[in-house]
mmCIF file of C-alpha atoms and ligand atoms in Angstrom:
data_model
loop_
_atom_site.group_PDB
_atom_site.id
_atom_site.type_symbol
_atom_site.label_atom_id
_atom_site.label_comp_id
_atom_site.label_asym_id
_atom_site.label_seq_id
_atom_site.Cartn_x
_atom_site.Cartn_y
_atom_site.Cartn_z
ATOM 1 C CA UNK A 12 0.116 -0.236 0.048
ATOM 2 C CA UNK A 13 1.212 3.382 -0.776
ATOM 3 C CA UNK A 14 2.128 5.926 1.908
ATOM 4 C CA UNK A 15 -0.324 8.854 2.211
ATOM 5 C CA UNK A 16 1.034 12.212 3.798
ATOM 6 C CA UNK A 17 -1.276 14.807 5.288
ATOM 7 C CA UNK A 18 -0.058 18.099 4.590
ATOM 8 C CA UNK A 19 -1.192 21.585 5.911
ATOM 9 C CA UNK A 20 -0.669 24.223 3.055
ATOM 10 C CA UNK A 21 -0.445 27.645 4.314
ATOM 11 C CA UNK A 22 -0.001 30.118 1.305
ATOM 12 C CA UNK A 23 -0.014 33.194 3.288
ATOM 13 C CA UNK A 24 0.318 36.746 2.146
ATOM 14 C CA UNK A 25 1.460 38.600 -0.948
ATOM 15 C CA UNK A 26 3.449 36.265 -3.375
ATOM 16 C CA UNK A 27 3.196 33.151 -0.832
ATOM 17 C CA UNK A 28 0.309 31.457 -2.516
ATOM 18 C CA UNK A 29 1.591 31.829 -5.912
ATOM 19 C CA UNK A 30 5.040 29.964 -5.109
ATOM 20 C CA UNK A 31 3.365 27.698 -2.809
ATOM 21 C CA UNK A 32 1.189 26.518 -5.861
ATOM 22 C CA UNK A 33 4.368 25.924 -7.937
ATOM 23 C CA UNK A 34 5.972 23.858 -4.952
ATOM 24 C CA UNK A 35 2.613 21.745 -4.742
ATOM 25 C CA UNK A 36 2.872 21.235 -8.437
ATOM 26 C CA UNK A 37 6.384 19.750 -8.124
ATOM 27 C CA UNK A 38 5.352 17.874 -5.059
ATOM 28 C CA UNK A 39 2.500 16.279 -6.931
ATOM 29 C CA UNK A 40 4.721 15.251 -9.814
ATOM 30 C CA UNK A 41 7.179 13.661 -7.252
ATOM 31 C CA UNK A 42 4.083 11.684 -5.721
ATOM 32 C CA UNK A 43 3.115 10.161 -8.900
ATOM 33 C CA UNK A 44 6.767 9.343 -10.005
ATOM 34 C CA UNK A 45 7.723 7.743 -6.729
ATOM 35 C CA UNK A 46 4.488 6.069 -5.577
ATOM 36 C CA UNK A 47 3.118 8.185 -2.561
ATOM 37 C CA UNK A 48 0.222 10.320 -1.950
ATOM 38 C CA UNK A 49 -0.391 13.812 -0.606
ATOM 39 C CA UNK A 50 -3.445 14.657 1.156
ATOM 40 C CA UNK A 51 -3.295 18.469 1.038
ATOM 41 C CA UNK A 52 -5.268 20.955 3.105
ATOM 42 C CA UNK A 53 -5.380 24.603 2.376
ATOM 43 C CA UNK A 54 -5.410 27.070 5.281
ATOM 44 C CA UNK A 55 -6.006 30.890 5.008
ATOM 45 C CA UNK A 56 -3.745 32.074 7.802
ATOM 46 C CA UNK A 57 -2.132 35.389 7.102
ATOM 47 C CA UNK A 58 -2.577 38.989 6.877
ATOM 48 C CA UNK A 59 -5.594 39.061 4.602
ATOM 49 C CA UNK A 60 -7.504 36.798 7.171
ATOM 50 C CA UNK A 61 -6.519 39.029 9.963
ATOM 51 C CA UNK A 62 -7.553 42.334 8.341
ATOM 52 C CA UNK A 63 -10.884 40.442 7.485
ATOM 53 C CA UNK A 64 -11.484 38.699 11.080
ATOM 54 C CA UNK A 65 -9.486 40.412 13.402
ATOM 55 C CA UNK A 66 -7.973 37.278 14.647
ATOM 56 C CA UNK A 67 -4.436 36.315 13.811
ATOM 57 C CA UNK A 68 -4.831 32.619 14.161
ATOM 58 C CA UNK A 69 -8.141 30.698 15.079
ATOM 59 C CA UNK A 70 -8.122 29.432 18.432
ATOM 60 C CA UNK A 71 -7.683 25.951 17.471
ATOM 61 C CA UNK A 72 -4.920 26.449 14.741
ATOM 62 C CA UNK A 73 -2.319 24.738 16.520
ATOM 63 C CA UNK A 74 -4.300 21.725 17.541
ATOM 64 C CA UNK A 75 -5.321 21.648 13.792
ATOM 65 C CA UNK A 76 -1.844 21.635 12.543
ATOM 66 C CA UNK A 77 -0.644 18.847 14.996
ATOM 67 C CA UNK A 78 -3.043 16.610 12.952
ATOM 68 C CA UNK A 79 -0.892 16.883 9.778
ATOM 69 C CA UNK A 80 2.359 14.849 8.848
ATOM 70 C CA UNK A 81 3.965 18.387 8.015
ATOM 71 C CA UNK A 82 3.296 21.903 6.962
ATOM 72 C CA UNK A 83 4.128 23.821 4.012
ATOM 73 C CA UNK A 84 4.317 27.601 4.319
ATOM 74 C CA UNK A 85 4.497 30.239 1.774
ATOM 75 C CA UNK A 86 5.224 33.639 3.388
ATOM 76 C CA UNK A 87 3.676 35.802 6.114
ATOM 77 C CA UNK A 88 3.642 39.715 5.908
ATOM 78 C CA UNK A 89 1.262 42.286 4.878
ATOM 79 C CA UNK A 90 2.074 45.861 4.053
ATOM 80 C CA UNK A 91 -1.134 46.993 5.874
ATOM 81 C CA UNK A 92 -0.575 45.148 9.158
ATOM 82 C CA UNK A 93 2.114 46.713 11.743
ATOM 83 C CA UNK A 94 5.295 44.550 11.809
ATOM 84 C CA UNK A 95 5.507 42.128 14.569
ATOM 85 C CA UNK A 96 1.641 41.115 14.776
ATOM 86 C CA UNK A 97 1.706 38.539 12.199
ATOM 87 C CA UNK A 98 5.230 37.187 12.485
ATOM 88 C CA UNK A 99 4.666 36.674 16.357
ATOM 89 C CA UNK A 100 0.963 35.561 15.920
ATOM 90 C CA UNK A 101 1.463 33.210 13.336
ATOM 91 C CA UNK A 102 5.170 32.127 12.474
ATOM 92 C CA UNK A 103 6.908 32.377 15.766
ATOM 93 C CA UNK A 104 3.459 30.972 17.451
ATOM 94 C CA UNK A 105 3.500 27.811 15.146
ATOM 95 C CA UNK A 106 7.431 27.325 15.576
ATOM 96 C CA UNK A 107 7.034 27.658 19.451
ATOM 97 C CA UNK A 108 3.875 25.937 20.044
ATOM 98 C CA UNK A 109 4.797 22.847 17.980
ATOM 99 C CA UNK A 110 8.170 22.964 19.424
ATOM 100 C CA UNK A 111 10.053 23.298 16.108
ATOM 101 C CA UNK A 112 13.259 23.410 18.056
ATOM 102 C CA UNK A 113 15.526 23.257 14.995
ATOM 103 C CA UNK A 114 15.435 25.822 11.917
ATOM 104 C CA UNK A 115 17.353 23.853 9.535
ATOM 105 C CA UNK A 116 19.044 26.333 6.752
ATOM 106 C CA UNK A 117 21.032 24.708 3.920
ATOM 107 C CA UNK A 118 23.337 27.287 2.227
ATOM 108 C CA UNK A 119 23.977 25.423 -1.175
ATOM 109 C CA UNK A 120 25.090 27.083 -4.391
ATOM 110 C CA UNK A 121 23.503 25.454 -7.407
ATOM 111 C CA UNK A 122 25.133 25.239 -10.615
ATOM 112 C CA UNK A 123 24.525 28.411 -13.000
ATOM 113 C CA UNK A 124 23.464 30.533 -10.014
ATOM 114 C CA UNK A 125 25.328 33.593 -9.360
ATOM 115 C CA UNK A 126 27.085 34.392 -6.212
ATOM 116 C CA UNK A 127 28.305 37.557 -5.014
ATOM 117 C CA UNK A 128 31.211 35.983 -3.613
ATOM 118 C CA UNK A 129 34.203 36.534 -6.018
ATOM 119 C CA UNK A 130 35.851 33.453 -7.414
ATOM 120 C CA UNK A 131 33.412 30.949 -5.471
ATOM 121 C CA UNK A 132 31.361 28.098 -7.233
ATOM 122 C CA UNK A 133 29.212 25.194 -6.088
ATOM 123 C CA UNK A 134 32.161 23.483 -5.140
ATOM 124 C CA UNK A 135 33.016 26.092 -2.333
ATOM 125 C CA UNK A 136 29.340 26.754 -0.916
ATOM 126 C CA UNK A 137 27.708 23.651 0.452
ATOM 127 C CA UNK A 138 26.983 23.809 4.276
ATOM 128 C CA UNK A 139 23.916 23.762 6.681
ATOM 129 C CA UNK A 140 23.112 26.318 9.485
ATOM 130 C CA UNK A 141 21.484 24.623 12.464
ATOM 131 C CA UNK A 142 19.440 27.485 13.839
ATOM 132 C CA UNK A 143 18.183 27.032 17.453
ATOM 133 C CA UNK A 144 14.430 27.822 17.067
ATOM 134 C CA UNK A 145 12.660 28.194 20.370
ATOM 135 C CA UNK A 146 14.902 30.404 22.860
ATOM 136 C CA UNK A 147 17.211 33.424 22.925
ATOM 137 C CA UNK A 148 16.065 36.741 22.323
ATOM 138 C CA UNK A 149 12.808 35.377 20.878
ATOM 139 C CA UNK A 150 11.178 34.078 23.925
ATOM 140 C CA UNK A 151 9.495 37.654 24.477
ATOM 141 C CA UNK A 152 11.292 37.683 27.926
ATOM 142 C CA UNK A 153 11.704 41.298 28.789
ATOM 143 C CA UNK A 154 9.382 44.340 28.877
ATOM 144 C CA UNK A 155 9.280 48.239 29.380
ATOM 145 C CA UNK A 156 9.217 50.313 32.491
ATOM 146 C CA UNK A 157 8.353 54.046 32.226
ATOM 147 C CA UNK A 158 7.137 53.835 28.740
ATOM 148 C CA UNK A 159 6.751 56.871 26.734
ATOM 149 C CA UNK A 160 8.649 58.846 29.227
ATOM 150 C CA UNK A 161 12.036 60.513 28.945
ATOM 151 C CA UNK A 162 13.407 57.811 31.245
ATOM 152 C CA UNK A 163 11.951 54.822 29.546
ATOM 153 C CA UNK A 164 13.720 51.518 29.692
ATOM 154 C CA UNK A 165 13.428 48.630 27.459
ATOM 155 C CA UNK A 166 14.776 45.133 28.325
ATOM 156 C CA UNK A 167 14.774 41.939 26.176
ATOM 157 C CA UNK A 168 16.801 39.160 27.229
ATOM 158 C CA UNK A 169 18.448 35.887 25.847
ATOM 159 C CA UNK A 170 17.048 33.057 27.430
ATOM 160 C CA UNK A 171 18.469 29.325 27.116
ATOM 161 C CA UNK A 172 18.202 26.291 28.849
ATOM 162 C CA UNK A 173 20.726 23.474 29.146
ATOM 163 C CA UNK A 174 17.905 21.190 27.939
ATOM 164 C CA UNK A 175 17.197 23.507 24.722
ATOM 165 C CA UNK A 176 20.876 23.783 23.948
ATOM 166 C CA UNK A 177 21.709 20.066 24.369
ATOM 167 C CA UNK A 178 18.991 18.978 22.143
ATOM 168 C CA UNK A 179 19.956 21.389 19.275
ATOM 169 C CA UNK A 180 23.547 20.479 19.721
ATOM 170 C CA UNK A 181 22.811 16.547 19.440
ATOM 171 C CA UNK A 182 20.737 17.250 16.149
ATOM 172 C CA UNK A 183 23.639 19.214 14.779
ATOM 173 C CA UNK A 184 26.213 16.598 15.720
ATOM 174 C CA UNK A 185 23.969 13.969 14.307
ATOM 175 C CA UNK A 186 23.600 15.927 11.048
ATOM 176 C CA UNK A 187 27.497 16.357 10.580
ATOM 177 C CA UNK A 188 27.750 12.526 11.065
ATOM 178 C CA UNK A 189 25.017 11.943 8.617
ATOM 179 C CA UNK A 190 26.318 14.209 6.006
ATOM 180 C CA UNK A 191 29.536 12.452 6.207
ATOM 181 C CA UNK A 192 31.558 15.224 4.695
ATOM 182 C CA UNK A 193 33.939 17.116 6.539
ATOM 183 C CA UNK A 194 32.715 15.883 9.743
ATOM 184 C CA UNK A 195 33.071 18.992 11.448
ATOM 185 C CA UNK A 196 30.594 21.033 13.633
ATOM 186 C CA UNK A 197 31.136 24.758 14.144
ATOM 187 C CA UNK A 198 29.524 26.449 16.964
ATOM 188 C CA UNK A 199 28.694 30.093 16.198
ATOM 189 C CA UNK A 200 28.503 32.143 19.498
ATOM 190 C CA UNK A 201 30.012 35.248 21.228
ATOM 191 C CA UNK A 202 31.871 34.048 24.398
ATOM 192 C CA UNK A 203 33.910 37.122 24.592
ATOM 193 C CA UNK A 204 30.794 39.204 25.459
ATOM 194 C CA UNK A 205 27.843 36.890 25.940
ATOM 195 C CA UNK A 206 29.740 35.234 28.884
ATOM 196 C CA UNK A 207 26.611 33.436 30.309
ATOM 197 C CA UNK A 208 24.600 32.130 27.353
ATOM 198 C CA UNK A 209 27.377 31.130 24.924
ATOM 199 C CA UNK A 210 29.335 29.777 28.181
ATOM 200 C CA UNK A 211 26.596 27.435 28.330
ATOM 201 C CA UNK A 212 26.692 26.618 24.885
ATOM 202 C CA UNK A 213 30.270 26.191 24.527
ATOM 203 C CA UNK A 214 30.649 24.021 27.579
ATOM 204 C CA UNK A 215 27.593 21.770 26.461
ATOM 205 C CA UNK A 216 29.269 21.733 22.918
ATOM 206 C CA UNK A 217 32.426 20.347 23.968
ATOM 207 C CA UNK A 218 31.082 17.842 26.772
ATOM 208 C CA UNK A 219 28.627 16.314 24.389
ATOM 209 C CA UNK A 220 30.962 16.256 21.411
ATOM 210 C CA UNK A 221 33.780 14.417 23.525
ATOM 211 C CA UNK A 222 31.474 11.990 25.076
ATOM 212 C CA UNK A 223 29.057 11.301 22.373
ATOM 213 C CA UNK A 224 30.597 12.385 19.211
ATOM 214 C CA UNK A 225 34.369 11.666 19.239
ATOM 215 C CA UNK A 226 34.274 11.025 15.247
ATOM 216 C CA UNK A 227 33.068 14.956 14.713
ATOM 217 C CA UNK A 228 35.720 17.764 14.787
ATOM 218 C CA UNK A 229 34.727 20.693 16.738
ATOM 219 C CA UNK A 230 35.390 24.270 15.915
ATOM 220 C CA UNK A 231 34.200 27.492 17.666
ATOM 221 C CA UNK A 232 33.882 30.883 15.885
ATOM 222 C CA UNK A 233 32.605 34.168 17.211
ATOM 223 C CA UNK A 234 29.517 35.410 15.260
ATOM 224 C CA UNK A 235 31.223 38.422 14.001
ATOM 225 C CA UNK A 236 34.194 36.296 12.697
ATOM 226 C CA UNK A 237 31.581 33.421 11.271
ATOM 227 C CA UNK A 238 30.315 36.509 8.937
ATOM 228 C CA UNK A 239 33.626 37.111 7.684
ATOM 229 C CA UNK A 240 34.662 33.523 6.998
ATOM 230 C CA UNK A 241 31.306 32.756 5.366
ATOM 231 C CA UNK A 242 32.082 35.459 2.677
ATOM 232 C CA UNK A 243 36.055 34.794 2.505
ATOM 233 C CA UNK A 244 36.111 30.999 3.071
ATOM 234 C CA UNK A 245 32.689 29.479 2.775
ATOM 235 C CA UNK A 246 34.348 26.177 1.958
ATOM 236 C CA UNK A 247 35.594 25.672 5.552
ATOM 237 C CA UNK A 248 31.998 24.918 6.677
ATOM 238 C CA UNK A 249 30.119 21.926 6.946
ATOM 239 C CA UNK A 250 27.633 22.384 9.729
ATOM 240 C CA UNK A 251 27.360 25.456 11.849
ATOM 241 C CA UNK A 252 25.109 25.460 15.089
ATOM 242 C CA UNK A 253 24.131 28.646 16.768
ATOM 243 C CA UNK A 254 21.552 30.350 18.814
ATOM 244 C CA UNK A 255 18.176 31.706 17.315
ATOM 245 C CA UNK A 256 19.159 35.489 16.842
ATOM 246 C CA UNK A 257 22.643 34.688 15.345
ATOM 247 C CA UNK A 258 21.118 32.181 13.290
ATOM 248 C CA UNK A 259 18.589 34.359 12.016
ATOM 249 C CA UNK A 260 21.338 37.069 10.855
ATOM 250 C CA UNK A 261 23.845 34.523 9.446
ATOM 251 C CA UNK A 262 21.353 32.684 7.521
ATOM 252 C CA UNK A 263 20.353 35.788 5.683
ATOM 253 C CA UNK A 264 24.068 36.255 4.801
ATOM 254 C CA UNK A 265 24.280 32.677 3.823
ATOM 255 C CA UNK A 266 21.188 33.164 1.541
ATOM 256 C CA UNK A 267 22.549 35.861 -0.252
ATOM 257 C CA UNK A 268 25.679 33.667 -0.937
ATOM 258 C CA UNK A 269 23.691 31.241 -2.624
ATOM 259 C CA UNK A 270 21.813 33.262 -4.571
ATOM 260 C CA UNK A 271 19.358 35.165 -2.433
ATOM 261 C CA UNK A 272 15.849 34.839 -1.560
ATOM 262 C CA UNK A 273 14.739 33.089 -4.761
ATOM 263 C CA UNK A 274 16.412 29.996 -3.749
ATOM 264 C CA UNK A 275 16.820 29.905 -0.039
ATOM 265 C CA UNK A 276 14.532 27.358 1.993
ATOM 266 C CA UNK A 277 14.506 26.238 5.435
ATOM 267 C CA UNK A 278 12.782 23.988 7.761
ATOM 268 C CA UNK A 279 11.215 24.182 11.151
ATOM 269 C CA UNK A 280 11.862 20.975 12.584
ATOM 270 C CA UNK A 281 10.482 19.040 15.608
ATOM 271 C CA UNK A 282 12.050 15.633 15.045
ATOM 272 C CA UNK A 283 9.235 13.783 17.027
ATOM 273 C CA UNK A 284 6.376 16.442 15.977
ATOM 274 C CA UNK A 285 5.001 18.285 13.087
ATOM 275 C CA UNK A 286 7.568 20.262 11.274
ATOM 276 C CA UNK A 287 7.078 23.341 8.801
ATOM 277 C CA UNK A 288 8.939 23.989 5.728
ATOM 278 C CA UNK A 289 9.208 27.408 4.348
ATOM 279 C CA UNK A 290 11.003 29.805 1.715
ATOM 280 C CA UNK A 291 13.163 32.006 3.664
ATOM 281 C CA UNK A 292 12.254 35.002 1.786
ATOM 282 C CA UNK A 293 9.207 37.354 2.620
ATOM 283 C CA UNK A 294 5.886 37.749 0.928
ATOM 284 C CA UNK A 295 7.294 40.227 -1.822
ATOM 285 C CA UNK A 296 3.736 41.931 -2.101
ATOM 286 C CA UNK A 297 4.705 44.350 -4.787
ATOM 287 C CA UNK A 298 5.024 41.444 -7.190
ATOM 288 C CA UNK A 299 1.570 39.732 -5.954
ATOM 289 C CA UNK A 300 -0.475 38.208 -8.998
ATOM 290 C CA UNK A 301 2.029 39.242 -11.726
ATOM 291 C CA UNK A 302 3.521 35.724 -12.175
ATOM 292 C CA UNK A 303 7.104 37.034 -12.083
ATOM 293 C CA UNK A 304 8.234 35.733 -8.683
ATOM 294 C CA UNK A 305 10.718 32.926 -8.302
ATOM 295 C CA UNK A 306 9.242 29.836 -6.890
ATOM 296 C CA UNK A 307 12.481 27.710 -6.714
ATOM 297 C CA UNK A 308 12.847 28.377 -2.966
ATOM 298 C CA UNK A 309 9.346 27.152 -2.117
ATOM 299 C CA UNK A 310 9.947 24.291 -4.326
ATOM 300 C CA UNK A 311 13.212 23.524 -2.294
ATOM 301 C CA UNK A 312 11.144 23.993 0.679
ATOM 302 C CA UNK A 313 8.895 21.335 -0.516
ATOM 303 C CA UNK A 314 12.184 19.173 -1.226
ATOM 304 C CA UNK A 315 13.189 19.410 2.236
ATOM 305 C CA UNK A 316 9.824 18.475 3.545
ATOM 306 C CA UNK A 317 9.888 15.136 1.327
ATOM 307 C CA UNK A 318 13.222 14.551 2.674
ATOM 308 C CA UNK A 319 12.124 15.059 6.173
ATOM 309 C CA UNK A 320 9.206 12.820 5.815
ATOM 310 C CA UNK A 321 11.615 9.933 4.552
ATOM 311 C CA UNK A 322 10.987 10.179 0.771
ATOM 312 C CA UNK A 323 14.903 10.389 0.090
ATOM 313 C CA UNK A 324 14.618 9.493 -3.504
ATOM 314 C CA UNK A 325 11.676 12.081 -4.332
ATOM 315 C CA UNK A 326 13.647 14.793 -2.441
ATOM 316 C CA UNK A 327 16.916 14.019 -4.554
ATOM 317 C CA UNK A 328 14.793 13.964 -7.766
ATOM 318 C CA UNK A 329 13.424 17.384 -6.942
ATOM 319 C CA UNK A 330 16.980 18.709 -6.036
ATOM 320 C CA UNK A 331 18.394 17.317 -9.426
ATOM 321 C CA UNK A 332 15.582 18.779 -11.276
ATOM 322 C CA UNK A 333 16.256 22.267 -9.431
ATOM 323 C CA UNK A 334 19.921 22.000 -10.429
ATOM 324 C CA UNK A 335 19.163 21.206 -14.162
ATOM 325 C CA UNK A 336 16.985 24.281 -14.356
ATOM 326 C CA UNK A 337 19.217 26.691 -12.562
ATOM 327 C CA UNK A 338 22.186 25.437 -14.570
ATOM 328 C CA UNK A 339 20.429 25.253 -18.127
ATOM 329 C CA UNK A 340 17.405 27.585 -18.106
ATOM 330 C CA UNK A 341 17.081 30.599 -15.686
ATOM 331 C CA UNK A 342 18.947 33.550 -16.905
ATOM 332 C CA UNK A 343 18.803 34.737 -13.300
ATOM 333 C CA UNK A 344 16.897 33.931 -10.115
ATOM 334 C CA UNK A 345 15.507 37.573 -9.755
ATOM 335 C CA UNK A 346 11.851 38.094 -9.901
ATOM 336 C CA UNK A 347 10.828 39.200 -13.336
ATOM 337 C CA UNK A 348 14.385 38.312 -14.927
ATOM 338 C CA UNK A 349 14.274 34.757 -14.894
ATOM 339 C CA UNK A 350 13.361 34.364 -18.416
ATOM 340 C CA UNK A 351 10.474 32.466 -17.432
ATOM 341 C CA UNK A 352 7.070 33.172 -15.367
ATOM 342 C CA UNK A 353 6.464 31.723 -12.031
ATOM 343 C CA UNK A 354 4.188 29.061 -13.487
ATOM 344 C CA UNK A 355 6.774 28.124 -16.158
ATOM 345 C CA UNK A 356 9.438 27.713 -13.544
ATOM 346 C CA UNK A 357 7.193 25.339 -11.701
ATOM 347 C CA UNK A 358 6.500 23.597 -15.035
ATOM 348 C CA UNK A 359 10.201 23.292 -15.838
ATOM 349 C CA UNK A 360 11.065 21.554 -12.409
ATOM 350 C CA UNK A 361 7.929 19.355 -12.457
ATOM 351 C CA UNK A 362 8.470 18.000 -16.052
ATOM 352 C CA UNK A 363 12.000 17.115 -15.178
ATOM 353 C CA UNK A 364 10.889 14.728 -11.927
HETATM 354 C C1 IPM B 30 13.113 34.319 9.530
HETATM 355 C C2 IPM B 30 12.496 35.376 9.654
HETATM 356 C C3 IPM B 30 11.521 35.652 11.041
HETATM 357 C C4 IPM B 30 12.648 35.357 12.065
HETATM 358 C C5 IPM B 30 10.772 36.753 11.158
HETATM 359 C C6 IPM B 30 9.835 36.947 10.016
HETATM 360 C C7 IPM B 30 10.231 36.601 12.572
HETATM 361 O O1 IPM B 30 13.270 36.584 9.733
HETATM 362 O O2 IPM B 30 12.480 33.353 9.473
HETATM 363 O O3 IPM B 30 14.293 34.267 9.462
HETATM 364 O O4 IPM B 30 13.163 36.115 12.857
HETATM 365 O O5 IPM B 30 12.788 34.243 12.442
HETATM 366 MN MN1 MN B 31 15.283 36.017 9.234
#
């Protein structure tokens, strides 16, 4: 009997629904070719729904999401909604409530894709950032006092427990082992200034590494130096593990070195729960409905979802198809300059599966 995966599809705002449609097109092609079934359920969470109903997420949304094998997300962000409301109310809420404690962000340059890094090609840019996804400055710990007065104080605190750090490190060590490339895990921190939080990370890193992963080489970089080396010597990296805030920042840098938001994808992973896959870029509202935005990032998010669900051959076939399209078809990854429309790029990938 063939396997059926129950997938929640949240197209979201702006160009989110258009790119998600192309990802679904490719996923369906992969399902037909590799003999599994997709039971797809659309959800209208996003800015439009919020403006219409005044509700960011329905009360039962998280429970509803739990009833799926995975979530495919387009983009959240609406020009008429104040920044923070949708991000916190939808994206971060799902990440936190579903305990998606890993944000997995591959940085891989595909053939034919232009990188701003001079002299670097696909053989130099192929690593993964494991961004912790539930702690740090993102927990909302903090507050104001004397708000609105000249003496106003704002505090926002980085929060990490040993438990959060350990489970993230183990995931990253396991990944370095499974990749079987340089067998190196780099911790990105700031032990010279953040002497509590990254001290905890560094101690746990070496303790777990020495006891459980003697086959994996350990390296440490401060976050500022990490940025430098990601530009100068990206070939040094295999797996980088870091906290939520640094991970957010360095993965935008990583994304631009692999060709930008048109291609960069990530997974919010709960290894024992429901994971959510998304293009890293935003909703790009000015391109909405024009059929010009690049769907490859959403397609790559779909590929990561299949890989996570265990459909390894199907995921590999999608990646191969994407690489063939970047190498031989697209003029550029930029919206409106691909030489093809959004739907045509989806077709190009789907027909190669
Ligand atoms: C990301 C985004 C989010 C984050 C925002 C939209 C809350 O930048 O997925 O990287 O900071 O995590
Ligand atoms: Mn970000």
